mmCIF file with all atom_site columns, C-alpha atoms in Angstrom:
data_model
loop_
_atom_site.group_PDB
_atom_site.id
_atom_site.type_symbol
_atom_site.label_atom_id
_atom_site.label_alt_id
_atom_site.label_comp_id
_atom_site.label_asym_id
_atom_site.label_entity_id
_atom_site.label_seq_id
_atom_site.pdbx_PDB_ins_code
_atom_site.Cartn_x
_atom_site.Cartn_y
_atom_site.Cartn_z
_atom_site.occupancy
_atom_site.B_iso_or_equiv
_atom_site.pdbx_formal_charge
_atom_site.auth_seq_id
_atom_site.auth_comp_id
_atom_site.auth_asym_id
_atom_site.auth_atom_id
_atom_site.pdbx_PDB_model_num
ATOM 1   C CA . ASN A 1 1   ? 94.012  103.079 117.084 1.00 59.00 ? 773 ASN A CA 1
ATOM 2   C CA . ALA A 1 2   ? 92.607  105.941 119.154 1.00 70.00 ? 774 ALA A CA 1
ATOM 3   C CA . GLY A 1 3   ? 94.293  108.728 117.138 1.00 92.00 ? 775 GLY A CA 1
ATOM 4   C CA . VAL A 1 4   ? 93.338  112.145 118.513 1.00 95.00 ? 776 VAL A CA 1
ATOM 5   C CA . THR A 1 5   ? 90.919  112.087 121.443 1.00 96.00 ? 777 THR A CA 1
ATOM 6   C CA . GLN A 1 6   ? 89.067  115.165 122.646 1.00 97.00 ? 778 GLN A CA 1
ATOM 7   C CA . THR A 1 7   ? 87.065  115.481 125.835 1.00 97.00 ? 779 THR A CA 1
ATOM 8   C CA . PRO A 1 8   ? 84.415  116.482 126.614 1.00 97.00 ? 780 PRO A CA 1
ATOM 9   C CA . LYS A 1 9   ? 82.308  116.235 123.445 1.00 96.00 ? 781 LYS A CA 1
ATOM 10  C CA . PHE A 1 10  ? 79.810  118.816 124.698 1.00 96.00 ? 782 PHE A CA 1
ATOM 11  C CA . GLN A 1 11  ? 80.033  121.502 127.363 1.00 96.00 ? 783 GLN A CA 1
ATOM 12  C CA . VAL A 1 12  ? 77.852  124.361 128.543 1.00 97.00 ? 784 VAL A CA 1
ATOM 13  C CA . LEU A 1 13  ? 79.424  127.124 130.623 1.00 97.00 ? 785 LEU A CA 1
ATOM 14  C CA . LYS A 1 14  ? 78.239  130.306 132.209 1.00 97.00 ? 786 LYS A CA 1
ATOM 15  C CA . THR A 1 15  ? 80.032  133.552 131.428 1.00 97.00 ? 787 THR A CA 1
ATOM 16  C CA . GLY A 1 16  ? 83.103  133.899 133.628 1.00 97.00 ? 788 GLY A CA 1
ATOM 17  C CA . GLN A 1 17  ? 83.560  130.203 134.324 1.00 97.00 ? 789 GLN A CA 1
ATOM 18  C CA . SER A 1 18  ? 86.816  128.467 133.536 1.00 96.00 ? 790 SER A CA 1
ATOM 19  C CA . MET A 1 19  ? 87.412  125.099 131.984 1.00 96.00 ? 791 MET A CA 1
ATOM 20  C CA . THR A 1 20  ? 89.989  122.988 130.188 1.00 97.00 ? 792 THR A CA 1
ATOM 21  C CA . LEU A 1 21  ? 89.402  121.195 126.917 1.00 98.00 ? 793 LEU A CA 1
ATOM 22  C CA . GLN A 1 22  ? 91.457  118.048 126.798 1.00 98.00 ? 794 GLN A CA 1
ATOM 23  C CA . CYS A 1 23  ? 93.313  116.694 123.781 1.00 98.00 ? 795 CYS A CA 1
ATOM 24  C CA . ALA A 1 24  ? 95.433  113.558 123.676 1.00 97.00 ? 796 ALA A CA 1
ATOM 25  C CA . GLN A 1 25  ? 97.114  111.724 120.828 1.00 96.00 ? 797 GLN A CA 1
ATOM 26  C CA . ASP A 1 26  ? 98.717  108.305 120.866 1.00 94.00 ? 798 ASP A CA 1
ATOM 27  C CA . MET A 1 27  ? 100.731 108.609 117.637 1.00 92.00 ? 799 MET A CA 1
ATOM 28  C CA . ASN A 1 28  ? 103.829 110.222 119.174 1.00 91.00 ? 800 ASN A CA 1
ATOM 29  C CA . HIS A 1 29  ? 103.301 113.290 117.002 1.00 91.00 ? 801 HIS A CA 1
ATOM 30  C CA . GLU A 1 30  ? 105.430 116.342 117.698 1.00 90.00 ? 802 GLU A CA 1
ATOM 31  C CA . TYR A 1 31  ? 103.081 118.943 116.238 1.00 90.00 ? 803 TYR A CA 1
ATOM 32  C CA . MET A 1 32  ? 99.694  119.658 117.804 1.00 93.00 ? 804 MET A CA 1
ATOM 33  C CA . SER A 1 33  ? 97.240  122.493 117.330 1.00 94.00 ? 805 SER A CA 1
ATOM 34  C CA . TRP A 1 34  ? 93.865  123.859 118.410 1.00 96.00 ? 806 TRP A CA 1
ATOM 35  C CA . TYR A 1 35  ? 91.282  125.337 116.060 1.00 96.00 ? 807 TYR A CA 1
ATOM 36  C CA . ARG A 1 36  ? 87.876  126.844 116.534 1.00 96.00 ? 808 ARG A CA 1
ATOM 37  C CA . GLN A 1 37  ? 85.190  126.541 113.898 1.00 95.00 ? 809 GLN A CA 1
ATOM 38  C CA . ASP A 1 38  ? 82.373  129.037 113.609 1.00 93.00 ? 810 ASP A CA 1
ATOM 39  C CA . PRO A 1 39  ? 79.664  129.276 110.926 1.00 84.00 ? 811 PRO A CA 1
ATOM 40  C CA . GLY A 1 40  ? 80.950  131.199 107.935 1.00 76.00 ? 812 GLY A CA 1
ATOM 41  C CA . MET A 1 41  ? 84.436  131.569 109.448 1.00 77.00 ? 813 MET A CA 1
ATOM 42  C CA . GLY A 1 42  ? 85.995  128.223 108.698 1.00 83.00 ? 814 GLY A CA 1
ATOM 43  C CA . LEU A 1 43  ? 88.711  126.766 110.895 1.00 90.00 ? 815 LEU A CA 1
ATOM 44  C CA . ARG A 1 44  ? 90.844  129.328 112.712 1.00 91.00 ? 816 ARG A CA 1
ATOM 45  C CA . LEU A 1 45  ? 94.080  128.444 114.482 1.00 91.00 ? 817 LEU A CA 1
ATOM 46  C CA . ILE A 1 46  ? 94.134  129.315 118.197 1.00 95.00 ? 818 ILE A CA 1
ATOM 47  C CA . HIS A 1 47  ? 97.468  127.946 119.444 1.00 95.00 ? 819 HIS A CA 1
ATOM 48  C CA . TYR A 1 48  ? 99.938  125.351 118.290 1.00 93.00 ? 820 TYR A CA 1
ATOM 49  C CA . SER A 1 49  ? 102.896 123.412 119.602 1.00 93.00 ? 821 SER A CA 1
ATOM 50  C CA . VAL A 1 50  ? 105.879 121.984 117.745 1.00 89.00 ? 822 VAL A CA 1
ATOM 51  C CA . GLY A 1 51  ? 106.950 119.780 120.637 1.00 90.00 ? 823 GLY A CA 1
ATOM 52  C CA . ALA A 1 52  ? 106.826 119.312 124.392 1.00 93.00 ? 824 ALA A CA 1
ATOM 53  C CA . GLY A 1 53  ? 107.537 122.575 126.177 1.00 94.00 ? 825 GLY A CA 1
ATOM 54  C CA . ILE A 1 54  ? 107.058 124.704 123.052 1.00 94.00 ? 826 ILE A CA 1
ATOM 55  C CA . THR A 1 55  ? 103.862 126.596 122.211 1.00 95.00 ? 827 THR A CA 1
ATOM 56  C CA . ASP A 1 56  ? 103.016 129.574 120.044 1.00 93.00 ? 828 ASP A CA 1
ATOM 57  C CA . GLN A 1 57  ? 100.019 131.692 119.133 1.00 93.00 ? 829 GLN A CA 1
ATOM 58  C CA . GLY A 1 58  ? 97.870  131.215 116.106 1.00 91.00 ? 830 GLY A CA 1
ATOM 59  C CA . GLU A 1 59  ? 95.375  133.525 114.465 1.00 89.00 ? 831 GLU A CA 1
ATOM 60  C CA . VAL A 1 60  ? 92.931  133.943 117.385 1.00 93.00 ? 832 VAL A CA 1
ATOM 61  C CA . PRO A 1 61  ? 94.760  133.301 120.687 1.00 96.00 ? 833 PRO A CA 1
ATOM 62  C CA . ASN A 1 62  ? 93.067  135.853 122.952 1.00 96.00 ? 834 ASN A CA 1
ATOM 63  C CA . GLY A 1 63  ? 91.157  134.303 125.853 1.00 96.00 ? 835 GLY A CA 1
ATOM 64  C CA . TYR A 1 64  ? 92.905  130.951 125.575 1.00 97.00 ? 836 TYR A CA 1
ATOM 65  C CA . ASN A 1 65  ? 95.976  129.438 127.215 1.00 97.00 ? 837 ASN A CA 1
ATOM 66  C CA . VAL A 1 66  ? 97.832  126.254 126.333 1.00 97.00 ? 838 VAL A CA 1
ATOM 67  C CA . SER A 1 67  ? 100.695 124.194 127.682 1.00 96.00 ? 839 SER A CA 1
ATOM 68  C CA . ARG A 1 68  ? 102.540 121.137 126.386 1.00 96.00 ? 840 ARG A CA 1
ATOM 69  C CA . SER A 1 69  ? 104.142 119.249 129.240 1.00 96.00 ? 841 SER A CA 1
ATOM 70  C CA . THR A 1 70  ? 104.111 115.928 127.404 1.00 96.00 ? 842 THR A CA 1
ATOM 71  C CA . THR A 1 71  ? 104.158 114.870 123.756 1.00 95.00 ? 843 THR A CA 1
ATOM 72  C CA . GLU A 1 72  ? 100.758 113.224 124.148 1.00 96.00 ? 844 GLU A CA 1
ATOM 73  C CA . ASP A 1 73  ? 98.674  115.979 125.711 1.00 97.00 ? 845 ASP A CA 1
ATOM 74  C CA . PHE A 1 74  ? 97.811  119.523 124.622 1.00 98.00 ? 846 PHE A CA 1
ATOM 75  C CA . PRO A 1 75  ? 95.069  121.024 126.824 1.00 98.00 ? 847 PRO A CA 1
ATOM 76  C CA . LEU A 1 76  ? 93.304  124.279 125.957 1.00 98.00 ? 848 LEU A CA 1
ATOM 77  C CA . ARG A 1 77  ? 92.266  126.481 128.868 1.00 98.00 ? 849 ARG A CA 1
ATOM 78  C CA . LEU A 1 78  ? 89.547  129.092 128.967 1.00 97.00 ? 850 LEU A CA 1
ATOM 79  C CA . LEU A 1 79  ? 90.242  131.193 132.047 1.00 92.00 ? 851 LEU A CA 1
ATOM 80  C CA . SER A 1 80  ? 87.058  133.286 131.975 1.00 96.00 ? 852 SER A CA 1
ATOM 81  C CA . ALA A 1 81  ? 84.601  132.087 129.363 1.00 96.00 ? 853 ALA A CA 1
ATOM 82  C CA . ALA A 1 82  ? 82.744  134.618 127.230 1.00 97.00 ? 854 ALA A CA 1
ATOM 83  C CA . PRO A 1 83  ? 79.749  134.126 124.905 1.00 97.00 ? 855 PRO A CA 1
ATOM 84  C CA . SER A 1 84  ? 82.073  134.922 121.967 1.00 96.00 ? 856 SER A CA 1
ATOM 85  C CA . GLN A 1 85  ? 83.890  131.679 122.747 1.00 97.00 ? 857 GLN A CA 1
ATOM 86  C CA . THR A 1 86  ? 80.824  129.618 121.872 1.00 97.00 ? 858 THR A CA 1
ATOM 87  C CA . SER A 1 87  ? 82.157  127.435 119.079 1.00 97.00 ? 859 SER A CA 1
ATOM 88  C CA . VAL A 1 88  ? 83.265  123.981 118.049 1.00 97.00 ? 860 VAL A CA 1
ATOM 89  C CA . TYR A 1 89  ? 86.859  123.311 119.018 1.00 98.00 ? 861 TYR A CA 1
ATOM 90  C CA . PHE A 1 90  ? 89.107  120.884 117.166 1.00 97.00 ? 862 PHE A CA 1
ATOM 91  C CA . CYS A 1 91  ? 92.464  119.529 118.181 1.00 97.00 ? 863 CYS A CA 1
ATOM 92  C CA . ALA A 1 92  ? 94.829  118.182 115.544 1.00 94.00 ? 864 ALA A CA 1
ATOM 93  C CA . SER A 1 93  ? 98.221  116.529 115.407 1.00 93.00 ? 865 SER A CA 1
ATOM 94  C CA . ARG A 1 94  ? 100.818 115.560 112.832 1.00 87.00 ? 866 ARG A CA 1
ATOM 95  C CA . GLU A 1 95  ? 104.136 113.791 113.002 1.00 76.00 ? 867 GLU A CA 1
ATOM 96  C CA . GLU A 1 96  ? 106.297 116.694 111.901 1.00 69.00 ? 868 GLU A CA 1
ATOM 97  C CA . LEU A 1 97  ? 106.121 119.575 109.478 1.00 62.00 ? 869 LEU A CA 1
ATOM 98  C CA . ALA A 1 98  ? 107.453 117.467 106.630 1.00 58.00 ? 870 ALA A CA 1
ATOM 99  C CA . LYS A 1 99  ? 104.736 114.875 107.233 1.00 59.00 ? 871 LYS A CA 1
ATOM 100 C CA . ASN A 1 100 ? 101.679 116.427 105.704 1.00 67.00 ? 872 ASN A CA 1
ATOM 101 C CA . ILE A 1 101 ? 98.943  114.288 107.189 1.00 79.00 ? 873 ILE A CA 1
ATOM 102 C CA . GLN A 1 102 ? 97.146  116.165 109.949 1.00 85.00 ? 874 GLN A CA 1
ATOM 103 C CA . TYR A 1 103 ? 94.738  114.162 112.096 1.00 91.00 ? 875 TYR A CA 1
ATOM 104 C CA . PHE A 1 104 ? 91.783  115.843 113.764 1.00 94.00 ? 876 PHE A CA 1
ATOM 105 C CA . GLY A 1 105 ? 89.790  114.917 116.822 1.00 95.00 ? 877 GLY A CA 1
ATOM 106 C CA . ALA A 1 106 ? 85.998  114.734 116.707 1.00 94.00 ? 878 ALA A CA 1
ATOM 107 C CA . GLY A 1 107 ? 85.602  118.145 118.329 1.00 96.00 ? 879 GLY A CA 1
ATOM 108 C CA . THR A 1 108 ? 84.231  119.723 121.503 1.00 97.00 ? 880 THR A CA 1
ATOM 109 C CA . ARG A 1 109 ? 81.021  121.706 121.174 1.00 97.00 ? 881 ARG A CA 1
ATOM 110 C CA . LEU A 1 110 ? 81.097  124.546 123.686 1.00 97.00 ? 882 LEU A CA 1
ATOM 111 C CA . SER A 1 111 ? 78.282  126.914 124.545 1.00 97.00 ? 883 SER A CA 1
ATOM 112 C CA . VAL A 1 112 ? 78.876  129.891 126.818 1.00 97.00 ? 884 VAL A CA 1
ATOM 113 C CA . LEU A 1 113 ? 75.688  131.430 128.196 1.00 96.00 ? 885 LEU A CA 1
ATOM 114 C CA . THR B 2 1   ? 99.334  134.165 107.180 1.00 51.00 ? 625 THR B CA 1
ATOM 115 C CA . GLN B 2 2   ? 98.348  133.013 103.692 1.00 55.00 ? 626 GLN B CA 1
ATOM 116 C CA . LEU B 2 3   ? 94.774  133.930 102.783 1.00 75.00 ? 627 LEU B CA 1
ATOM 117 C CA . LEU B 2 4   ? 92.672  131.375 100.970 1.00 86.00 ? 628 LEU B CA 1
ATOM 118 C CA . GLU B 2 5   ? 89.384  131.941 99.231  1.00 92.00 ? 629 GLU B CA 1
ATOM 119 C CA . GLN B 2 6   ? 87.085  129.043 98.502  1.00 95.00 ? 630 GLN B CA 1
ATOM 120 C CA . SER B 2 7   ? 84.145  129.153 96.137  1.00 96.00 ? 631 SER B CA 1
ATOM 121 C CA . PRO B 2 8   ? 81.316  128.626 96.051  1.00 96.00 ? 632 PRO B CA 1
ATOM 122 C CA . GLN B 2 9   ? 80.531  128.899 99.744  1.00 94.00 ? 633 GLN B CA 1
ATOM 123 C CA . PHE B 2 10  ? 77.430  126.718 99.385  1.00 95.00 ? 634 PHE B CA 1
ATOM 124 C CA . LEU B 2 11  ? 76.480  124.206 96.705  1.00 97.00 ? 635 LEU B CA 1
ATOM 125 C CA . SER B 2 12  ? 73.357  122.060 96.565  1.00 97.00 ? 636 SER B CA 1
ATOM 126 C CA . ILE B 2 13  ? 73.030  119.591 93.721  1.00 97.00 ? 637 ILE B CA 1
ATOM 127 C CA . GLN B 2 14  ? 71.171  116.439 92.745  1.00 97.00 ? 638 GLN B CA 1
ATOM 128 C CA . GLU B 2 15  ? 72.681  113.000 92.834  1.00 97.00 ? 639 GLU B CA 1
ATOM 129 C CA . GLY B 2 16  ? 74.498  112.207 89.609  1.00 97.00 ? 640 GLY B CA 1
ATOM 130 C CA . GLU B 2 17  ? 75.509  115.775 88.777  1.00 97.00 ? 641 GLU B CA 1
ATOM 131 C CA . ASN B 2 18  ? 79.092  116.929 88.357  1.00 98.00 ? 642 ASN B CA 1
ATOM 132 C CA . LEU B 2 19  ? 80.584  119.835 90.260  1.00 97.00 ? 643 LEU B CA 1
ATOM 133 C CA . THR B 2 20  ? 83.784  121.795 90.745  1.00 98.00 ? 644 THR B CA 1
ATOM 134 C CA . VAL B 2 21  ? 84.891  123.780 93.787  1.00 98.00 ? 645 VAL B CA 1
ATOM 135 C CA . TYR B 2 22  ? 87.808  126.162 93.918  1.00 97.00 ? 646 TYR B CA 1
ATOM 136 C CA . CYS B 2 23  ? 90.545  127.278 96.261  1.00 95.00 ? 647 CYS B CA 1
ATOM 137 C CA . ASN B 2 24  ? 92.396  130.467 95.345  1.00 94.00 ? 648 ASN B CA 1
ATOM 138 C CA . SER B 2 25  ? 95.114  132.653 96.822  1.00 89.00 ? 649 SER B CA 1
ATOM 139 C CA . SER B 2 26  ? 97.476  135.429 95.845  1.00 86.00 ? 650 SER B CA 1
ATOM 140 C CA . SER B 2 27  ? 100.311 133.500 97.510  1.00 86.00 ? 651 SER B CA 1
ATOM 141 C CA . VAL B 2 28  ? 102.376 130.673 96.080  1.00 88.00 ? 652 VAL B CA 1
ATOM 142 C CA . PHE B 2 29  ? 102.185 127.413 98.004  1.00 85.00 ? 653 PHE B CA 1
ATOM 143 C CA . SER B 2 30  ? 104.761 124.679 98.098  1.00 84.00 ? 654 SER B CA 1
ATOM 144 C CA . SER B 2 31  ? 101.891 122.241 98.644  1.00 86.00 ? 655 SER B CA 1
ATOM 145 C CA . LEU B 2 32  ? 98.181  122.294 99.371  1.00 89.00 ? 656 LEU B CA 1
ATOM 146 C CA . GLN B 2 33  ? 95.772  119.921 101.028 1.00 90.00 ? 657 GLN B CA 1
ATOM 147 C CA . TRP B 2 34  ? 92.077  119.176 100.625 1.00 94.00 ? 658 TRP B CA 1
ATOM 148 C CA . TYR B 2 35  ? 89.996  117.937 103.542 1.00 94.00 ? 659 TYR B CA 1
ATOM 149 C CA . ARG B 2 36  ? 86.403  116.776 103.853 1.00 95.00 ? 660 ARG B CA 1
ATOM 150 C CA . GLN B 2 37  ? 84.456  117.311 107.046 1.00 94.00 ? 661 GLN B CA 1
ATOM 151 C CA . GLU B 2 38  ? 81.239  115.414 107.637 1.00 92.00 ? 662 GLU B CA 1
ATOM 152 C CA . PRO B 2 39  ? 78.628  116.727 110.093 1.00 87.00 ? 663 PRO B CA 1
ATOM 153 C CA . GLY B 2 40  ? 79.685  116.209 113.701 1.00 88.00 ? 664 GLY B CA 1
ATOM 154 C CA . GLU B 2 41  ? 83.187  115.081 112.805 1.00 91.00 ? 665 GLU B CA 1
ATOM 155 C CA . GLY B 2 42  ? 86.631  116.560 112.386 1.00 93.00 ? 666 GLY B CA 1
ATOM 156 C CA . PRO B 2 43  ? 88.149  117.163 108.949 1.00 93.00 ? 667 PRO B CA 1
ATOM 157 C CA . VAL B 2 44  ? 89.757  114.211 107.201 1.00 93.00 ? 668 VAL B CA 1
ATOM 158 C CA . LEU B 2 45  ? 92.585  114.618 104.717 1.00 91.00 ? 669 LEU B CA 1
ATOM 159 C CA . LEU B 2 46  ? 91.674  113.686 101.135 1.00 94.00 ? 670 LEU B CA 1
ATOM 160 C CA . VAL B 2 47  ? 94.801  114.601 99.197  1.00 92.00 ? 671 VAL B CA 1
ATOM 161 C CA . THR B 2 48  ? 97.988  116.665 99.116  1.00 90.00 ? 672 THR B CA 1
ATOM 162 C CA . VAL B 2 49  ? 99.082  118.292 95.860  1.00 91.00 ? 673 VAL B CA 1
ATOM 163 C CA . VAL B 2 50  ? 102.679 119.359 95.550  1.00 88.00 ? 674 VAL B CA 1
ATOM 164 C CA . THR B 2 51  ? 103.709 120.022 91.954  1.00 91.00 ? 675 THR B CA 1
ATOM 165 C CA . GLY B 2 52  ? 102.342 122.842 89.801  1.00 92.00 ? 676 GLY B CA 1
ATOM 166 C CA . GLY B 2 53  ? 99.913  121.400 87.257  1.00 94.00 ? 677 GLY B CA 1
ATOM 167 C CA . GLU B 2 54  ? 99.595  118.177 89.214  1.00 95.00 ? 678 GLU B CA 1
ATOM 168 C CA . VAL B 2 55  ? 96.375  116.184 88.892  1.00 97.00 ? 679 VAL B CA 1
ATOM 169 C CA . LYS B 2 56  ? 95.403  113.551 91.426  1.00 96.00 ? 680 LYS B CA 1
ATOM 170 C CA . LYS B 2 57  ? 92.400  111.279 91.302  1.00 97.00 ? 681 LYS B CA 1
ATOM 171 C CA . LEU B 2 58  ? 90.631  109.652 94.204  1.00 95.00 ? 682 LEU B CA 1
ATOM 172 C CA . LYS B 2 59  ? 87.803  107.550 92.761  1.00 95.00 ? 683 LYS B CA 1
ATOM 173 C CA . ARG B 2 60  ? 85.268  110.131 91.497  1.00 97.00 ? 684 ARG B CA 1
ATOM 174 C CA . LEU B 2 61  ? 87.234  113.067 92.887  1.00 97.00 ? 685 LEU B CA 1
ATOM 175 C CA . THR B 2 62  ? 89.831  114.854 90.746  1.00 98.00 ? 686 THR B CA 1
ATOM 176 C CA . PHE B 2 63  ? 92.164  117.391 92.339  1.00 97.00 ? 687 PHE B CA 1
ATOM 177 C CA . GLN B 2 64  ? 94.249  119.835 90.341  1.00 97.00 ? 688 GLN B CA 1
ATOM 178 C CA . PHE B 2 65  ? 97.008  122.177 91.476  1.00 95.00 ? 689 PHE B CA 1
ATOM 179 C CA . GLY B 2 66  ? 97.438  125.285 89.361  1.00 94.00 ? 690 GLY B CA 1
ATOM 180 C CA . ASP B 2 67  ? 100.578 125.715 87.285  1.00 93.00 ? 691 ASP B CA 1
ATOM 181 C CA . ALA B 2 68  ? 101.594 128.721 89.381  1.00 93.00 ? 692 ALA B CA 1
ATOM 182 C CA . ARG B 2 69  ? 100.755 126.877 92.621  1.00 91.00 ? 693 ARG B CA 1
ATOM 183 C CA . LYS B 2 70  ? 98.383  129.648 93.714  1.00 91.00 ? 694 LYS B CA 1
ATOM 184 C CA . ASP B 2 71  ? 95.112  127.821 93.171  1.00 94.00 ? 695 ASP B CA 1
ATOM 185 C CA . SER B 2 72  ? 93.524  124.409 93.198  1.00 96.00 ? 696 SER B CA 1
ATOM 186 C CA . SER B 2 73  ? 90.274  122.797 92.177  1.00 97.00 ? 697 SER B CA 1
ATOM 187 C CA . LEU B 2 74  ? 88.288  119.755 93.180  1.00 98.00 ? 698 LEU B CA 1
ATOM 188 C CA . HIS B 2 75  ? 85.986  118.153 90.623  1.00 98.00 ? 699 HIS B CA 1
ATOM 189 C CA . ILE B 2 76  ? 83.467  115.506 91.620  1.00 97.00 ? 700 ILE B CA 1
ATOM 190 C CA . THR B 2 77  ? 81.931  113.323 88.934  1.00 98.00 ? 701 THR B CA 1
ATOM 191 C CA . ALA B 2 78  ? 78.473  111.827 89.405  1.00 98.00 ? 702 ALA B CA 1
ATOM 192 C CA . ALA B 2 79  ? 78.064  113.142 92.938  1.00 97.00 ? 703 ALA B CA 1
ATOM 193 C CA . GLN B 2 80  ? 76.478  110.886 95.536  1.00 97.00 ? 704 GLN B CA 1
ATOM 194 C CA . PRO B 2 81  ? 74.747  111.726 98.841  1.00 96.00 ? 705 PRO B CA 1
ATOM 195 C CA . GLY B 2 82  ? 77.818  110.337 100.622 1.00 95.00 ? 706 GLY B CA 1
ATOM 196 C CA . ASP B 2 83  ? 79.844  113.214 99.153  1.00 96.00 ? 707 ASP B CA 1
ATOM 197 C CA . THR B 2 84  ? 77.878  115.647 101.295 1.00 96.00 ? 708 THR B CA 1
ATOM 198 C CA . GLY B 2 85  ? 80.149  117.623 103.593 1.00 95.00 ? 709 GLY B CA 1
ATOM 199 C CA . LEU B 2 86  ? 82.345  120.657 104.041 1.00 95.00 ? 710 LEU B CA 1
ATOM 200 C CA . TYR B 2 87  ? 85.338  120.714 101.713 1.00 96.00 ? 711 TYR B CA 1
ATOM 201 C CA . LEU B 2 88  ? 88.312  122.641 103.048 1.00 94.00 ? 712 LEU B CA 1
ATOM 202 C CA . CYS B 2 89  ? 91.647  123.552 101.518 1.00 93.00 ? 713 CYS B CA 1
ATOM 203 C CA . ALA B 2 90  ? 94.807  124.485 103.402 1.00 89.00 ? 714 ALA B CA 1
ATOM 204 C CA . PRO B 2 91  ? 98.467  125.007 102.574 1.00 84.00 ? 715 PRO B CA 1
ATOM 205 C CA . SER B 2 92  ? 100.463 122.280 104.248 1.00 73.00 ? 716 SER B CA 1
ATOM 206 C CA . SER B 2 93  ? 103.927 123.725 104.355 1.00 61.00 ? 717 SER B CA 1
ATOM 207 C CA . ASN B 2 94  ? 103.976 126.005 107.376 1.00 63.00 ? 718 ASN B CA 1
ATOM 208 C CA . TYR B 2 95  ? 103.185 125.846 111.079 1.00 62.00 ? 719 TYR B CA 1
ATOM 209 C CA . LYS B 2 96  ? 100.399 128.405 110.984 1.00 64.00 ? 720 LYS B CA 1
ATOM 210 C CA . LEU B 2 97  ? 98.045  126.453 108.781 1.00 68.00 ? 721 LEU B CA 1
ATOM 211 C CA . THR B 2 98  ? 95.305  128.673 107.442 1.00 76.00 ? 722 THR B CA 1
ATOM 212 C CA . PHE B 2 99  ? 92.214  126.960 106.179 1.00 87.00 ? 723 PHE B CA 1
ATOM 213 C CA . GLY B 2 100 ? 89.824  128.421 103.674 1.00 87.00 ? 724 GLY B CA 1
ATOM 214 C CA . LYS B 2 101 ? 86.244  128.900 104.879 1.00 91.00 ? 725 LYS B CA 1
ATOM 215 C CA . GLY B 2 102 ? 85.216  125.873 102.892 1.00 94.00 ? 726 GLY B CA 1
ATOM 216 C CA . THR B 2 103 ? 82.529  124.857 100.446 1.00 96.00 ? 727 THR B CA 1
ATOM 217 C CA . LEU B 2 104 ? 79.472  123.249 102.012 1.00 95.00 ? 728 LEU B CA 1
ATOM 218 C CA . LEU B 2 105 ? 78.241  120.637 99.538  1.00 96.00 ? 729 LEU B CA 1
ATOM 219 C CA . THR B 2 106 ? 74.843  118.998 99.783  1.00 96.00 ? 730 THR B CA 1
ATOM 220 C CA . VAL B 2 107 ? 74.018  116.172 97.388  1.00 97.00 ? 731 VAL B CA 1
ATOM 221 C CA . ASN B 2 108 ? 70.328  115.424 97.342  1.00 96.00 ? 732 ASN B CA 1
ATOM 222 C CA . PRO B 2 109 ? 69.062  111.907 96.510  1.00 95.00 ? 733 PRO B CA 1
#
């Protein structure tokens, strides 16, 4: 089973560039989320979605956009990358709120120069 | 947002030693999860504790949920190098999951 797949695994951007981090899950999970992980800060929630067409902000949403056009995909967009967005990004999914098992992707390591 | 504090932040021990890490909050949780994250990977769920005072065992790992459901602990017996990783706790009962900053455990051979 593929589970949660994130692409790319590594990315280097210049300040001001835009890019989309891809996340796909093949488990038909309704709930998906994006986190960033920085040293000493733990995992912080950026955006989440409780189903196709529904998204909401997490703890640190500024500088990021999301959309959920299908159940399977939940892309994260950086419209104008900044050095402060250098981080490791994780996508996660779970079946529904009552199902407590959250599955994480392997992460995307992003550097913004 | 429910704030979680994990302690210690870093822990380096020798193989065979025992250790305990903690997850504390001022909020009451209906349930709480523990994850382990190995270098270069995403977190993987270890256990969910639901009932106050509950104790769950996973091989050499023992998880306890406080009676008041505000805190939890993870005890590892006879730690092995394979236990090395970042241990994270998170309440599992709301959409805006807030993880603690984690305890980075290193078990030296």
